[in-house]
Amino acid sequence: MNMKIAFVGKGGSGKTTLSSLFVRHLAARRLPVVAVDADINQHLGAALGLDEEEAAALPAMGAHLPLIKEYLRGANPRVPDAGTMIKTTPPGAGSRLLGVVEDNPVYDACARHVSLDGGTGGAVRLLVTGPFTDADLGVACYHSKVGAVELCLNHLVDGRDEFVVVDMTAGSDSFASGMFTRFDTTFLVAEPTRKGVAVYRQYREYARDFGVELKVVGNKVQSPDDLAFLRDAVGEDLLVTVGHSEWVRAMEKGRALPLSALEDANREALDTLYATADAAYERRDWERYTRQMVHFHLKNAESWGNARTGADLAAQVDPDFVLRESLRAGTAEAATQPA
């Protein structure tokens, strides 16, 4: 299978912890994984075992946006220069596409390999948007930083048994762009509280019109009453629950344990997430995926993109191009033939 997976939820729900556990679970199976920290609070690197200095040294994707644009533009005649590319610019004939396991200038500049459990737990390729800094205050919004992630997802073709796992920004901010439609499965992490399920209700309403596959992971579920509360609130969307974990407590204190020490019940929860992602593969619809990409690009072009770039960005849409798995990425030639 090949999967793009998002983890969403309100701040403090345990979204980053669970996304890092899922990444570890995949890596332990020796599956290729690209992990992306797209949250305003950059904690995924630490959750994957990096110390503070290593996490701080990770290159920010936003700082390399010109390079990303120039590489992905390739020889696409509809995008004559990188200056007219925006976060929603879709690929077309001549564009370069990204793969999961390949080497390319984007990964060279932005990604770092992270070995898990001293190498015994596999390794992942980690990308981060970069933190929101003092220099950004009053002059930028965080969505401008995650634009690099959206652009890469628009140009990414993941092959069989490859995963892209994105730790999204908290709350309904995930809907500030079309990036929420870029995933095969979205796992929403919810605590058994009113605030915990409020984000679920927002996400469900937004996602319904776009066919987003949404499953709820109940976190910090300590009692039958907690479980009943979540079942009443989210119904059949409740996929699995995760309770107290000494493994997680140790990790949060900086005392990393091997994944093999994770509690059996929580390991079974990860197995359920994996099986759910596996089942979603059969429902992948590349034509819908491309249509939605174009839909949000045209919306962005009309609302701000045309004015900002001074170009008609609707002209970037290649009507004959459909992103699909047969266009395995790695070279500019991979995308030169219309689908």
mmCIF file of C-alpha atoms in Angstrom:
data_model
loop_
_atom_site.group_PDB
_atom_site.id
_atom_site.type_symbol
_atom_site.label_atom_id
_atom_site.label_comp_id
_atom_site.label_asym_id
_atom_site.label_seq_id
_atom_site.Cartn_x
_atom_site.Cartn_y
_atom_site.Cartn_z
ATOM 1 C CA MET A 1 0.000 0.000 0.000
ATOM 2 C CA ASN A 2 0.995 3.609 -0.237
ATOM 3 C CA MET A 3 -0.407 6.121 2.164
ATOM 4 C CA LYS A 4 -0.478 9.761 3.104
ATOM 5 C CA ILE A 5 -1.622 10.002 6.730
ATOM 6 C CA ALA A 6 -2.499 13.117 8.762
ATOM 7 C CA PHE A 7 -2.752 13.421 12.530
ATOM 8 C CA VAL A 8 -4.946 16.300 13.703
ATOM 9 C CA GLY A 9 -6.557 17.403 16.966
ATOM 10 C CA LYS A 10 -6.675 20.203 19.470
ATOM 11 C CA GLY A 11 -3.527 21.417 21.168
ATOM 12 C CA GLY A 12 -2.521 19.151 24.039
ATOM 13 C CA SER A 13 -4.572 16.192 22.807
ATOM 14 C CA GLY A 14 -1.498 14.016 22.319
ATOM 15 C CA LYS A 15 -1.511 14.393 18.543
ATOM 16 C CA THR A 16 2.263 14.611 18.210
ATOM 17 C CA THR A 17 2.850 11.740 20.622
ATOM 18 C CA LEU A 18 0.515 9.448 18.699
ATOM 19 C CA SER A 19 1.847 10.487 15.293
ATOM 20 C CA SER A 20 5.391 9.738 16.503
ATOM 21 C CA LEU A 21 4.281 6.350 17.820
ATOM 22 C CA PHE A 22 2.703 5.529 14.477
ATOM 23 C CA VAL A 23 5.868 6.602 12.660
ATOM 24 C CA ARG A 24 7.896 4.339 14.965
ATOM 25 C CA HIS A 25 5.459 1.498 14.362
ATOM 26 C CA LEU A 26 5.888 1.801 10.588
ATOM 27 C CA ALA A 27 9.661 2.126 10.799
ATOM 28 C CA ALA A 28 9.861 -0.966 13.000
ATOM 29 C CA ARG A 29 8.192 -2.840 10.123
ATOM 30 C CA ARG A 30 11.025 -1.543 7.915
ATOM 31 C CA LEU A 31 8.586 0.458 5.777
ATOM 32 C CA PRO A 32 9.842 3.662 4.108
ATOM 33 C CA VAL A 33 8.468 6.693 5.981
ATOM 34 C CA VAL A 34 8.635 10.431 5.422
ATOM 35 C CA ALA A 35 7.550 12.172 8.636
ATOM 36 C CA VAL A 36 6.584 15.850 8.445
ATOM 37 C CA ASP A 37 6.176 18.223 11.383
ATOM 38 C CA ALA A 38 3.680 20.823 10.155
ATOM 39 C CA ASP A 39 2.563 21.991 13.607
ATOM 40 C CA ILE A 40 3.246 25.515 14.840
ATOM 41 C CA ASN A 41 4.782 23.872 17.925
ATOM 42 C CA GLN A 42 7.648 21.825 16.547
ATOM 43 C CA HIS A 43 7.876 18.731 18.764
ATOM 44 C CA LEU A 44 7.876 15.759 16.385
ATOM 45 C CA GLY A 45 11.670 15.575 16.226
ATOM 46 C CA ALA A 46 11.911 15.353 20.002
ATOM 47 C CA ALA A 47 9.123 12.756 20.071
ATOM 48 C CA LEU A 48 11.202 10.677 17.642
ATOM 49 C CA GLY A 49 14.166 10.802 20.012
ATOM 50 C CA LEU A 50 16.176 13.843 18.951
ATOM 51 C CA ASP A 51 17.689 15.944 21.711
ATOM 52 C CA GLU A 52 17.028 19.687 21.868
ATOM 53 C CA GLU A 53 20.173 20.601 19.948
ATOM 54 C CA GLU A 54 19.490 18.079 17.188
ATOM 55 C CA ALA A 55 15.855 19.160 16.868
ATOM 56 C CA ALA A 56 16.836 22.837 16.706
ATOM 57 C CA ALA A 57 19.326 22.075 13.921
ATOM 58 C CA LEU A 58 16.703 20.587 11.607
ATOM 59 C CA PRO A 59 16.442 22.689 8.421
ATOM 60 C CA ALA A 60 13.155 24.553 7.990
ATOM 61 C CA MET A 61 11.271 23.833 4.770
ATOM 62 C CA GLY A 62 10.004 27.415 4.671
ATOM 63 C CA ALA A 63 13.584 28.685 4.486
ATOM 64 C CA HIS A 64 14.119 26.650 1.320
ATOM 65 C CA LEU A 65 10.892 27.544 -0.457
ATOM 66 C CA PRO A 66 12.620 29.116 -3.521
ATOM 67 C CA LEU A 67 14.649 25.928 -4.036
ATOM 68 C CA ILE A 68 11.534 23.761 -3.607
ATOM 69 C CA LYS A 69 9.599 25.794 -6.156
ATOM 70 C CA GLU A 70 12.395 25.836 -8.719
ATOM 71 C CA TYR A 71 12.913 22.086 -8.465
ATOM 72 C CA LEU A 72 9.225 21.139 -8.648
ATOM 73 C CA ARG A 73 8.560 23.550 -11.521
ATOM 74 C CA GLY A 74 10.872 21.523 -13.707
ATOM 75 C CA ALA A 75 10.100 22.072 -17.379
ATOM 76 C CA ASN A 76 6.381 22.743 -16.928
ATOM 77 C CA PRO A 77 5.598 25.399 -19.579
ATOM 78 C CA ARG A 78 2.531 26.534 -17.610
ATOM 79 C CA VAL A 79 4.797 27.695 -14.762
ATOM 80 C CA PRO A 80 7.412 29.856 -16.533
ATOM 81 C CA ASP A 81 9.145 30.945 -13.314
ATOM 82 C CA ALA A 82 9.236 29.970 -9.657
ATOM 83 C CA GLY A 83 8.070 33.430 -8.617
ATOM 84 C CA THR A 84 4.548 32.670 -9.830
ATOM 85 C CA MET A 85 4.269 29.402 -7.914
ATOM 86 C CA ILE A 86 2.082 29.469 -4.812
ATOM 87 C CA LYS A 87 1.438 26.765 -2.229
ATOM 88 C CA THR A 88 -1.428 25.270 -4.253
ATOM 89 C CA THR A 89 0.218 25.248 -7.691
ATOM 90 C CA PRO A 90 -0.606 21.819 -9.133
ATOM 91 C CA PRO A 91 1.803 19.702 -11.168
ATOM 92 C CA GLY A 92 1.430 19.328 -14.916
ATOM 93 C CA ALA A 93 3.301 17.874 -17.840
ATOM 94 C CA GLY A 94 6.975 18.714 -17.327
ATOM 95 C CA SER A 95 6.756 19.164 -13.543
ATOM 96 C CA ARG A 96 9.105 17.263 -11.295
ATOM 97 C CA LEU A 97 7.478 14.920 -8.814
ATOM 98 C CA LEU A 98 8.706 13.747 -5.430
ATOM 99 C CA GLY A 99 8.914 10.157 -4.241
ATOM 100 C CA VAL A 100 9.336 8.765 -0.736
ATOM 101 C CA VAL A 101 12.572 6.799 -1.041
ATOM 102 C CA GLU A 102 14.414 8.783 -3.691
ATOM 103 C CA ASP A 103 17.170 11.345 -3.270
ATOM 104 C CA ASN A 104 16.574 14.815 -4.694
ATOM 105 C CA PRO A 105 17.582 18.436 -4.028
ATOM 106 C CA VAL A 106 14.476 19.066 -1.895
ATOM 107 C CA TYR A 107 15.313 16.256 0.510
ATOM 108 C CA ASP A 108 19.007 17.159 0.426
ATOM 109 C CA ALA A 109 18.155 20.661 1.643
ATOM 110 C CA CYS A 110 15.223 19.967 3.949
ATOM 111 C CA ALA A 111 15.181 16.368 5.180
ATOM 112 C CA ARG A 112 17.254 14.511 7.737
ATOM 113 C CA HIS A 113 17.391 10.783 8.431
ATOM 114 C CA VAL A 114 16.506 9.887 12.011
ATOM 115 C CA SER A 115 17.507 6.478 13.371
ATOM 116 C CA LEU A 116 15.069 5.096 15.925
ATOM 117 C CA ASP A 117 16.023 3.093 19.010
ATOM 118 C CA GLY A 118 19.677 3.311 18.116
ATOM 119 C CA GLY A 119 18.983 1.949 14.665
ATOM 120 C CA THR A 120 17.189 -1.201 15.846
ATOM 121 C CA GLY A 121 13.802 0.471 15.310
ATOM 122 C CA GLY A 122 14.469 1.455 11.722
ATOM 123 C CA ALA A 123 14.859 4.988 10.378
ATOM 124 C CA VAL A 124 12.680 7.713 8.934
ATOM 125 C CA ARG A 125 13.174 10.776 6.785
ATOM 126 C CA LEU A 126 12.073 13.836 8.790
ATOM 127 C CA LEU A 127 11.059 17.236 7.433
ATOM 128 C CA VAL A 128 9.913 20.220 9.496
ATOM 129 C CA THR A 129 8.267 23.490 8.561
ATOM 130 C CA GLY A 130 10.303 25.365 11.133
ATOM 131 C CA PRO A 131 9.059 27.194 14.222
ATOM 132 C CA PHE A 132 7.142 30.444 14.295
ATOM 133 C CA THR A 133 9.824 32.932 15.316
ATOM 134 C CA ASP A 134 9.888 36.432 16.802
ATOM 135 C CA ALA A 135 10.729 37.742 13.331
ATOM 136 C CA ASP A 136 7.370 36.439 12.082
ATOM 137 C CA LEU A 137 5.283 38.273 14.680
ATOM 138 C CA GLY A 138 2.990 40.837 13.097
ATOM 139 C CA VAL A 139 4.255 40.212 9.566
ATOM 140 C CA ALA A 140 3.439 36.592 8.760
ATOM 141 C CA CYS A 141 0.971 33.837 9.497
ATOM 142 C CA TYR A 142 1.933 30.248 10.172
ATOM 143 C CA HIS A 143 0.078 29.091 7.079
ATOM 144 C CA SER A 144 2.771 30.720 4.954
ATOM 145 C CA LYS A 145 5.245 28.293 6.531
ATOM 146 C CA VAL A 146 3.189 25.162 5.923
ATOM 147 C CA GLY A 147 2.771 26.233 2.284
ATOM 148 C CA ALA A 148 6.024 24.413 1.523
ATOM 149 C CA VAL A 149 4.477 21.185 2.842
ATOM 150 C CA GLU A 150 1.331 21.623 0.747
ATOM 151 C CA LEU A 151 3.352 22.283 -2.401
ATOM 152 C CA CYS A 152 5.420 19.143 -1.828
ATOM 153 C CA LEU A 153 2.321 17.027 -1.141
ATOM 154 C CA ASN A 154 0.788 18.288 -4.395
ATOM 155 C CA HIS A 155 3.845 17.007 -6.248
ATOM 156 C CA LEU A 156 4.341 13.748 -4.346
ATOM 157 C CA VAL A 157 3.634 10.265 -5.668
ATOM 158 C CA ASP A 158 4.037 7.630 -2.991
ATOM 159 C CA GLY A 159 4.671 4.081 -4.113
ATOM 160 C CA ARG A 160 3.442 0.803 -2.706
ATOM 161 C CA ASP A 161 4.372 0.165 0.957
ATOM 162 C CA GLU A 162 5.508 3.790 1.414
ATOM 163 C CA PHE A 163 4.147 6.249 3.962
ATOM 164 C CA VAL A 164 4.012 9.995 4.435
ATOM 165 C CA VAL A 165 2.877 10.919 7.967
ATOM 166 C CA VAL A 166 2.125 14.574 8.728
ATOM 167 C CA ASP A 167 1.678 16.015 12.212
ATOM 168 C CA MET A 168 -0.708 18.863 11.333
ATOM 169 C CA THR A 169 -1.188 22.185 13.081
ATOM 170 C CA ALA A 170 -3.657 22.039 15.958
ATOM 171 C CA GLY A 171 -7.393 22.637 15.805
ATOM 172 C CA SER A 172 -9.391 23.917 12.863
ATOM 173 C CA ASP A 173 -6.356 25.834 11.559
ATOM 174 C CA SER A 174 -5.782 22.709 9.458
ATOM 175 C CA PHE A 175 -8.539 24.023 7.182
ATOM 176 C CA ALA A 176 -6.815 27.294 6.339
ATOM 177 C CA SER A 177 -5.789 25.715 3.027
ATOM 178 C CA GLY A 178 -6.662 22.681 0.944
ATOM 179 C CA MET A 179 -3.970 20.585 2.576
ATOM 180 C CA PHE A 180 -6.576 18.689 4.585
ATOM 181 C CA THR A 181 -7.643 16.943 1.346
ATOM 182 C CA ARG A 182 -4.134 15.651 0.608
ATOM 183 C CA PHE A 183 -4.423 12.525 2.750
ATOM 184 C CA ASP A 184 -5.767 9.011 2.343
ATOM 185 C CA THR A 185 -6.660 8.784 6.030
ATOM 186 C CA THR A 186 -6.911 11.428 8.728
ATOM 187 C CA PHE A 187 -6.596 10.347 12.354
ATOM 188 C CA LEU A 188 -8.151 12.892 14.699
ATOM 189 C CA VAL A 189 -6.849 12.598 18.260
ATOM 190 C CA ALA A 190 -9.539 13.507 20.798
ATOM 191 C CA GLU A 191 -9.586 13.522 24.579
ATOM 192 C CA PRO A 192 -12.807 12.548 26.403
ATOM 193 C CA THR A 193 -13.776 16.167 27.111
ATOM 194 C CA ARG A 194 -16.130 18.685 25.511
ATOM 195 C CA LYS A 195 -13.192 20.653 24.156
ATOM 196 C CA GLY A 196 -11.625 17.435 22.964
ATOM 197 C CA VAL A 197 -14.562 16.536 20.730
ATOM 198 C CA ALA A 198 -15.308 20.108 19.588
ATOM 199 C CA VAL A 199 -12.461 19.970 17.057
ATOM 200 C CA TYR A 200 -13.828 16.650 15.820
ATOM 201 C CA ARG A 201 -17.213 18.226 15.121
ATOM 202 C CA GLN A 202 -15.586 21.085 13.230
ATOM 203 C CA TYR A 203 -13.394 18.728 11.248
ATOM 204 C CA ARG A 204 -16.281 16.416 10.427
ATOM 205 C CA GLU A 205 -18.327 19.262 8.963
ATOM 206 C CA TYR A 206 -15.445 20.626 6.896
ATOM 207 C CA ALA A 207 -14.305 17.212 5.723
ATOM 208 C CA ARG A 208 -17.687 15.804 4.730
ATOM 209 C CA ASP A 209 -17.978 17.762 1.489
ATOM 210 C CA PHE A 210 -14.541 16.628 0.307
ATOM 211 C CA GLY A 211 -14.728 12.917 1.022
ATOM 212 C CA VAL A 212 -12.009 13.103 3.680
ATOM 213 C CA GLU A 213 -11.734 9.768 5.487
ATOM 214 C CA LEU A 214 -11.780 10.700 9.168
ATOM 215 C CA LYS A 215 -11.218 8.333 12.090
ATOM 216 C CA VAL A 216 -11.061 9.310 15.760
ATOM 217 C CA VAL A 217 -8.343 8.058 18.089
ATOM 218 C CA GLY A 218 -9.467 8.522 21.678
ATOM 219 C CA ASN A 219 -6.523 9.486 23.859
ATOM 220 C CA LYS A 220 -6.105 9.649 27.645
ATOM 221 C CA VAL A 221 -9.074 7.327 28.066
ATOM 222 C CA GLN A 222 -8.911 6.162 31.686
ATOM 223 C CA SER A 223 -12.339 4.756 32.523
ATOM 224 C CA PRO A 224 -15.517 3.217 31.084
ATOM 225 C CA ASP A 225 -17.146 6.628 31.507
ATOM 226 C CA ASP A 226 -14.446 8.214 29.317
ATOM 227 C CA LEU A 227 -15.071 5.587 26.658
ATOM 228 C CA ALA A 228 -18.844 6.047 26.811
ATOM 229 C CA PHE A 229 -18.434 9.819 26.495
ATOM 230 C CA LEU A 230 -16.399 9.473 23.317
ATOM 231 C CA ARG A 231 -18.718 6.879 21.824
ATOM 232 C CA ASP A 232 -21.694 9.157 22.411
ATOM 233 C CA ALA A 233 -19.853 12.144 20.937
ATOM 234 C CA VAL A 234 -18.279 10.660 17.799
ATOM 235 C CA GLY A 235 -20.250 7.470 17.144
ATOM 236 C CA GLU A 236 -18.895 5.090 14.521
ATOM 237 C CA ASP A 237 -15.983 7.418 13.745
ATOM 238 C CA LEU A 238 -14.326 6.249 16.981
ATOM 239 C CA LEU A 239 -11.686 3.825 15.746
ATOM 240 C CA VAL A 240 -9.625 2.984 18.809
ATOM 241 C CA THR A 241 -8.677 4.363 22.227
ATOM 242 C CA VAL A 242 -5.360 4.782 23.988
ATOM 243 C CA GLY A 243 -5.046 4.857 27.744
ATOM 244 C CA HIS A 244 -2.330 5.517 30.278
ATOM 245 C CA SER A 245 1.178 4.696 29.080
ATOM 246 C CA GLU A 246 4.301 4.477 31.183
ATOM 247 C CA TRP A 247 6.205 4.266 27.882
ATOM 248 C CA VAL A 248 4.888 7.686 26.849
ATOM 249 C CA ARG A 249 5.604 9.175 30.289
ATOM 250 C CA ALA A 250 9.191 7.983 30.079
ATOM 251 C CA MET A 251 9.545 9.375 26.557
ATOM 252 C CA GLU A 252 8.195 12.758 27.632
ATOM 253 C CA LYS A 253 10.791 12.829 30.423
ATOM 254 C CA GLY A 254 13.547 12.222 27.896
ATOM 255 C CA ARG A 255 14.054 8.584 28.847
ATOM 256 C CA ALA A 256 13.415 6.878 25.545
ATOM 257 C CA LEU A 257 12.489 3.207 25.692
ATOM 258 C CA PRO A 258 12.513 0.775 22.761
ATOM 259 C CA LEU A 259 9.174 0.445 21.017
ATOM 260 C CA SER A 260 9.109 -3.202 22.063
ATOM 261 C CA ALA A 261 8.491 -1.979 25.634
ATOM 262 C CA LEU A 262 5.201 -0.274 24.658
ATOM 263 C CA GLU A 263 2.176 -1.686 26.448
ATOM 264 C CA ASP A 264 0.355 -4.487 24.620
ATOM 265 C CA ALA A 265 -2.960 -2.597 24.473
ATOM 266 C CA ASN A 266 -1.315 0.458 22.937
ATOM 267 C CA ARG A 267 0.635 -1.690 20.495
ATOM 268 C CA GLU A 268 -2.683 -3.222 19.409
ATOM 269 C CA ALA A 269 -4.028 0.300 18.886
ATOM 270 C CA LEU A 270 -1.133 1.016 16.511
ATOM 271 C CA ASP A 271 -1.888 -2.222 14.676
ATOM 272 C CA THR A 272 -5.460 -0.968 14.219
ATOM 273 C CA LEU A 273 -4.243 2.344 12.778
ATOM 274 C CA TYR A 274 -2.016 0.435 10.376
ATOM 275 C CA ALA A 275 -4.849 -1.874 9.283
ATOM 276 C CA THR A 276 -7.166 1.105 8.769
ATOM 277 C CA ALA A 277 -4.609 2.845 6.559
ATOM 278 C CA ASP A 278 -4.144 -0.400 4.639
ATOM 279 C CA ALA A 279 -7.880 -0.671 3.934
ATOM 280 C CA ALA A 280 -8.030 2.937 2.734
ATOM 281 C CA TYR A 281 -5.561 2.197 -0.055
ATOM 282 C CA GLU A 282 -8.215 0.379 -2.063
ATOM 283 C CA ARG A 283 -10.357 3.524 -2.101
ATOM 284 C CA ARG A 284 -7.657 5.871 -3.385
ATOM 285 C CA ASP A 285 -9.017 8.063 -6.193
ATOM 286 C CA TRP A 286 -6.269 9.942 -8.020
ATOM 287 C CA GLU A 287 -8.730 11.800 -10.260
ATOM 288 C CA ARG A 288 -10.623 13.201 -7.279
ATOM 289 C CA TYR A 289 -7.328 13.981 -5.599
ATOM 290 C CA THR A 290 -6.253 16.019 -8.641
ATOM 291 C CA ARG A 291 -9.644 17.746 -8.958
ATOM 292 C CA GLN A 292 -9.498 18.866 -5.345
ATOM 293 C CA MET A 293 -5.963 20.134 -5.829
ATOM 294 C CA VAL A 294 -7.124 22.232 -8.776
ATOM 295 C CA HIS A 295 -10.225 23.414 -6.890
ATOM 296 C CA PHE A 296 -8.207 24.917 -4.049
ATOM 297 C CA HIS A 297 -5.625 26.339 -6.413
ATOM 298 C CA LEU A 298 -8.298 28.253 -8.332
ATOM 299 C CA LYS A 299 -9.786 29.510 -5.047
ATOM 300 C CA ASN A 300 -6.402 30.741 -3.864
ATOM 301 C CA ALA A 301 -5.610 32.279 -7.240
ATOM 302 C CA GLU A 302 -8.815 34.298 -7.209
ATOM 303 C CA SER A 303 -8.725 35.343 -3.566
ATOM 304 C CA TRP A 304 -5.080 36.459 -3.321
ATOM 305 C CA GLY A 305 -2.668 34.632 -5.633
ATOM 306 C CA ASN A 306 -3.289 36.565 -8.840
ATOM 307 C CA ALA A 307 -2.940 39.891 -7.069
ATOM 308 C CA ARG A 308 0.208 38.861 -5.228
ATOM 309 C CA THR A 309 2.031 37.407 -8.240
ATOM 310 C CA GLY A 310 0.626 39.659 -10.964
ATOM 311 C CA ALA A 311 -0.152 36.580 -13.051
ATOM 312 C CA ASP A 312 -3.228 34.599 -14.045
ATOM 313 C CA LEU A 313 -2.602 31.520 -11.929
ATOM 314 C CA ALA A 314 -5.572 29.662 -13.381
ATOM 315 C CA ALA A 315 -3.370 29.214 -16.451
ATOM 316 C CA GLN A 316 -1.113 26.936 -14.372
ATOM 317 C CA VAL A 317 -3.745 24.189 -14.439
ATOM 318 C CA ASP A 318 -2.974 21.455 -16.966
ATOM 319 C CA PRO A 319 -6.419 20.058 -17.929
ATOM 320 C CA ASP A 320 -4.932 16.830 -19.299
ATOM 321 C CA PHE A 321 -2.821 15.972 -16.258
ATOM 322 C CA VAL A 322 -3.864 13.549 -13.509
ATOM 323 C CA LEU A 323 -1.431 12.754 -10.722
ATOM 324 C CA ARG A 324 -1.249 8.981 -10.321
ATOM 325 C CA GLU A 325 0.925 6.193 -9.063
ATOM 326 C CA SER A 326 2.169 5.207 -12.523
ATOM 327 C CA LEU A 327 4.051 8.525 -12.609
ATOM 328 C CA ARG A 328 6.653 7.302 -10.156
ATOM 329 C CA ALA A 329 8.731 10.289 -9.146
ATOM 330 C CA GLY A 330 12.445 10.903 -9.283
ATOM 331 C CA THR A 331 13.095 12.608 -12.589
ATOM 332 C CA ALA A 332 11.543 15.421 -14.542
ATOM 333 C CA GLU A 333 10.745 12.967 -17.320
ATOM 334 C CA ALA A 334 8.413 11.043 -15.014
ATOM 335 C CA ALA A 335 5.767 13.731 -15.386
ATOM 336 C CA THR A 336 6.240 14.791 -18.980
ATOM 337 C CA GLN A 337 3.502 12.587 -20.387
ATOM 338 C CA PRO A 338 -0.146 13.494 -19.815
ATOM 339 C CA ALA A 339 -2.034 10.926 -17.743
#
